Amino acid sequence: QVQLVESGGGLVQAGDSLRLSCAASGRTFSSVAMGWFRQAPGKERDFVAVISVNGGSTIYADSVQGRFTMSRDNAKNMVYLQMNNLKPEDTAVYYCAAGRWSTMTREHYYYAYWGQGTQVTVSS
């Protein structure tokens, strides 16, 4: 059992930065891959980034490559998403998710636990 709570969303202008945080609880947090997903109004939930168990490897969606950086601090049970040079198309509810095991994947169905989401709105 893993519980996740996102925070850090807000309203910003294009070109600005935000850092999202996800606080995790549960005995298995440090043993699974963690992901970030986002969902815009009327759209499917899309992959954003995933990080390996020890934080040594990351994979990003093409749309955020070079602008977003995912990290984790297992000692603090925290995962982060640093978002730079935000664009209006980044507007969405952002969710953190815990994987079922150590595998890093872009597929949402792999993730067993989800936070409640935090809203990011980018104005042009």
mmCIF file of C-alpha atoms in Angstrom:
data_model
loop_
_atom_site.group_PDB
_atom_site.id
_atom_site.type_symbol
_atom_site.label_atom_id
_atom_site.label_comp_id
_atom_site.label_asym_id
_atom_site.label_seq_id
_atom_site.Cartn_x
_atom_site.Cartn_y
_atom_site.Cartn_z
ATOM 1 C CA GLN A 1 0.000 0.000 0.000
ATOM 2 C CA VAL A 2 1.381 3.382 -1.092
ATOM 3 C CA GLN A 3 -0.269 6.765 -0.611
ATOM 4 C CA LEU A 4 0.771 9.762 -2.711
ATOM 5 C CA VAL A 5 0.037 13.483 -2.315
ATOM 6 C CA GLU A 6 1.054 16.023 -4.978
ATOM 7 C CA SER A 7 1.631 19.725 -4.397
ATOM 8 C CA GLY A 8 3.228 22.738 -6.063
ATOM 9 C CA GLY A 9 0.851 23.437 -8.925
ATOM 10 C CA GLY A 10 -0.338 26.910 -9.777
ATOM 11 C CA LEU A 11 -0.958 29.567 -12.396
ATOM 12 C CA VAL A 12 2.105 30.831 -14.272
ATOM 13 C CA GLN A 13 2.980 32.572 -17.508
ATOM 14 C CA ALA A 14 4.632 30.958 -20.506
ATOM 15 C CA GLY A 15 8.364 30.662 -19.943
ATOM 16 C CA ASP A 16 8.073 30.413 -16.162
ATOM 17 C CA SER A 17 9.056 27.481 -13.966
ATOM 18 C CA LEU A 18 7.371 25.347 -11.329
ATOM 19 C CA ARG A 19 8.476 22.472 -9.143
ATOM 20 C CA LEU A 20 5.933 19.820 -8.305
ATOM 21 C CA SER A 21 6.376 17.626 -5.256
ATOM 22 C CA CYS A 22 4.919 14.258 -4.378
ATOM 23 C CA ALA A 23 5.025 12.985 -0.817
ATOM 24 C CA ALA A 24 4.800 9.219 -0.516
ATOM 25 C CA SER A 25 4.059 6.884 2.323
ATOM 26 C CA GLY A 26 4.334 3.134 2.366
ATOM 27 C CA ARG A 27 6.883 0.449 2.920
ATOM 28 C CA THR A 28 7.517 -0.181 -0.793
ATOM 29 C CA PHE A 29 8.152 3.395 -1.996
ATOM 30 C CA SER A 30 11.894 3.010 -2.387
ATOM 31 C CA SER A 31 11.541 -0.319 -4.209
ATOM 32 C CA VAL A 32 9.447 0.842 -7.197
ATOM 33 C CA ALA A 33 9.793 3.136 -10.168
ATOM 34 C CA MET A 34 7.866 6.409 -9.897
ATOM 35 C CA GLY A 35 6.134 8.310 -12.675
ATOM 36 C CA TRP A 36 4.500 11.618 -13.497
ATOM 37 C CA PHE A 37 1.450 11.831 -15.755
ATOM 38 C CA ARG A 38 -0.793 14.690 -16.817
ATOM 39 C CA GLN A 39 -4.332 15.077 -18.074
ATOM 40 C CA ALA A 40 -5.726 18.106 -19.883
ATOM 41 C CA PRO A 41 -9.482 18.754 -20.168
ATOM 42 C CA GLY A 42 -11.069 16.353 -22.626
ATOM 43 C CA LYS A 43 -7.811 14.451 -23.123
ATOM 44 C CA GLU A 44 -6.428 11.100 -22.071
ATOM 45 C CA ARG A 45 -3.945 10.842 -19.249
ATOM 46 C CA ASP A 46 -0.492 11.150 -20.830
ATOM 47 C CA PHE A 47 2.934 10.024 -19.729
ATOM 48 C CA VAL A 48 5.356 12.755 -18.647
ATOM 49 C CA ALA A 49 8.351 11.116 -16.951
ATOM 50 C CA VAL A 50 9.513 8.079 -14.996
ATOM 51 C CA ILE A 51 12.461 7.591 -12.675
ATOM 52 C CA SER A 52 14.264 4.442 -11.587
ATOM 53 C CA VAL A 53 14.239 3.056 -8.065
ATOM 54 C CA ASN A 54 17.489 4.737 -7.047
ATOM 55 C CA GLY A 55 16.984 7.863 -9.155
ATOM 56 C CA GLY A 56 19.855 7.052 -11.479
ATOM 57 C CA SER A 57 17.834 6.887 -14.702
ATOM 58 C CA THR A 58 14.963 8.908 -16.139
ATOM 59 C CA ILE A 59 12.773 8.738 -19.233
ATOM 60 C CA TYR A 60 10.770 11.695 -20.541
ATOM 61 C CA ALA A 61 7.996 12.243 -23.012
ATOM 62 C CA ASP A 62 9.201 13.916 -26.203
ATOM 63 C CA SER A 63 6.998 16.913 -25.463
ATOM 64 C CA VAL A 64 8.869 17.733 -22.228
ATOM 65 C CA GLN A 65 12.378 16.488 -23.031
ATOM 66 C CA GLY A 66 14.929 19.163 -22.215
ATOM 67 C CA ARG A 67 12.476 21.238 -20.181
ATOM 68 C CA PHE A 68 11.396 18.958 -17.328
ATOM 69 C CA THR A 69 13.590 17.136 -14.818
ATOM 70 C CA MET A 70 12.369 14.380 -12.536
ATOM 71 C CA SER A 71 14.151 13.453 -9.314
ATOM 72 C CA ARG A 72 13.519 11.516 -6.116
ATOM 73 C CA ASP A 73 14.792 11.493 -2.560
ATOM 74 C CA ASN A 74 14.130 8.090 -1.066
ATOM 75 C CA ALA A 75 15.373 9.132 2.373
ATOM 76 C CA LYS A 76 12.572 11.718 2.490
ATOM 77 C CA ASN A 77 9.995 9.643 0.590
ATOM 78 C CA MET A 78 9.688 12.442 -1.973
ATOM 79 C CA VAL A 79 9.598 12.684 -5.746
ATOM 80 C CA TYR A 80 9.828 15.923 -7.732
ATOM 81 C CA LEU A 81 9.183 17.326 -11.186
ATOM 82 C CA GLN A 82 11.066 20.499 -12.061
ATOM 83 C CA MET A 83 9.299 22.165 -14.978
ATOM 84 C CA ASN A 84 11.137 24.910 -16.860
ATOM 85 C CA ASN A 85 10.145 27.016 -19.857
ATOM 86 C CA LEU A 86 6.503 26.130 -19.398
ATOM 87 C CA LYS A 87 4.178 26.370 -22.380
ATOM 88 C CA PRO A 88 0.386 26.754 -22.572
ATOM 89 C CA GLU A 89 0.159 23.180 -23.840
ATOM 90 C CA ASP A 90 1.606 22.025 -20.498
ATOM 91 C CA THR A 91 -1.641 23.056 -18.815
ATOM 92 C CA ALA A 92 -3.086 19.972 -17.127
ATOM 93 C CA VAL A 93 -3.667 18.206 -13.861
ATOM 94 C CA TYR A 94 -0.411 16.494 -12.939
ATOM 95 C CA TYR A 95 -0.403 13.161 -11.129
ATOM 96 C CA CYS A 96 2.400 11.220 -9.535
ATOM 97 C CA ALA A 97 2.191 7.455 -9.597
ATOM 98 C CA ALA A 98 3.976 4.504 -8.041
ATOM 99 C CA GLY A 99 4.879 1.545 -10.219
ATOM 100 C CA ARG A 100 4.222 -2.078 -9.458
ATOM 101 C CA TRP A 101 7.927 -2.911 -9.353
ATOM 102 C CA SER A 102 11.258 -1.586 -10.606
ATOM 103 C CA THR A 103 10.438 -1.567 -14.320
ATOM 104 C CA MET A 104 10.461 1.871 -15.960
ATOM 105 C CA THR A 105 7.567 2.283 -18.380
ATOM 106 C CA ARG A 106 5.488 4.929 -20.133
ATOM 107 C CA GLU A 107 2.301 2.882 -19.809
ATOM 108 C CA HIS A 108 -0.226 4.167 -17.289
ATOM 109 C CA TYR A 109 -1.673 0.728 -16.598
ATOM 110 C CA TYR A 110 1.592 -0.344 -15.012
ATOM 111 C CA TYR A 111 1.193 2.088 -12.135
ATOM 112 C CA ALA A 112 -0.622 0.790 -9.097
ATOM 113 C CA TYR A 113 -0.997 3.901 -6.934
ATOM 114 C CA TRP A 114 -1.954 7.462 -7.832
ATOM 115 C CA GLY A 115 -2.083 10.812 -6.106
ATOM 116 C CA GLN A 116 -5.042 13.185 -6.259
ATOM 117 C CA GLY A 117 -3.392 15.511 -8.772
ATOM 118 C CA THR A 118 -2.276 19.138 -8.755
ATOM 119 C CA GLN A 119 -3.387 21.737 -11.303
ATOM 120 C CA VAL A 120 -0.821 23.494 -13.497
ATOM 121 C CA THR A 121 -2.101 26.335 -15.666
ATOM 122 C CA VAL A 122 0.185 28.177 -18.090
ATOM 123 C CA SER A 123 -1.074 31.385 -19.676
ATOM 124 C CA SER A 124 0.247 32.726 -22.970
#
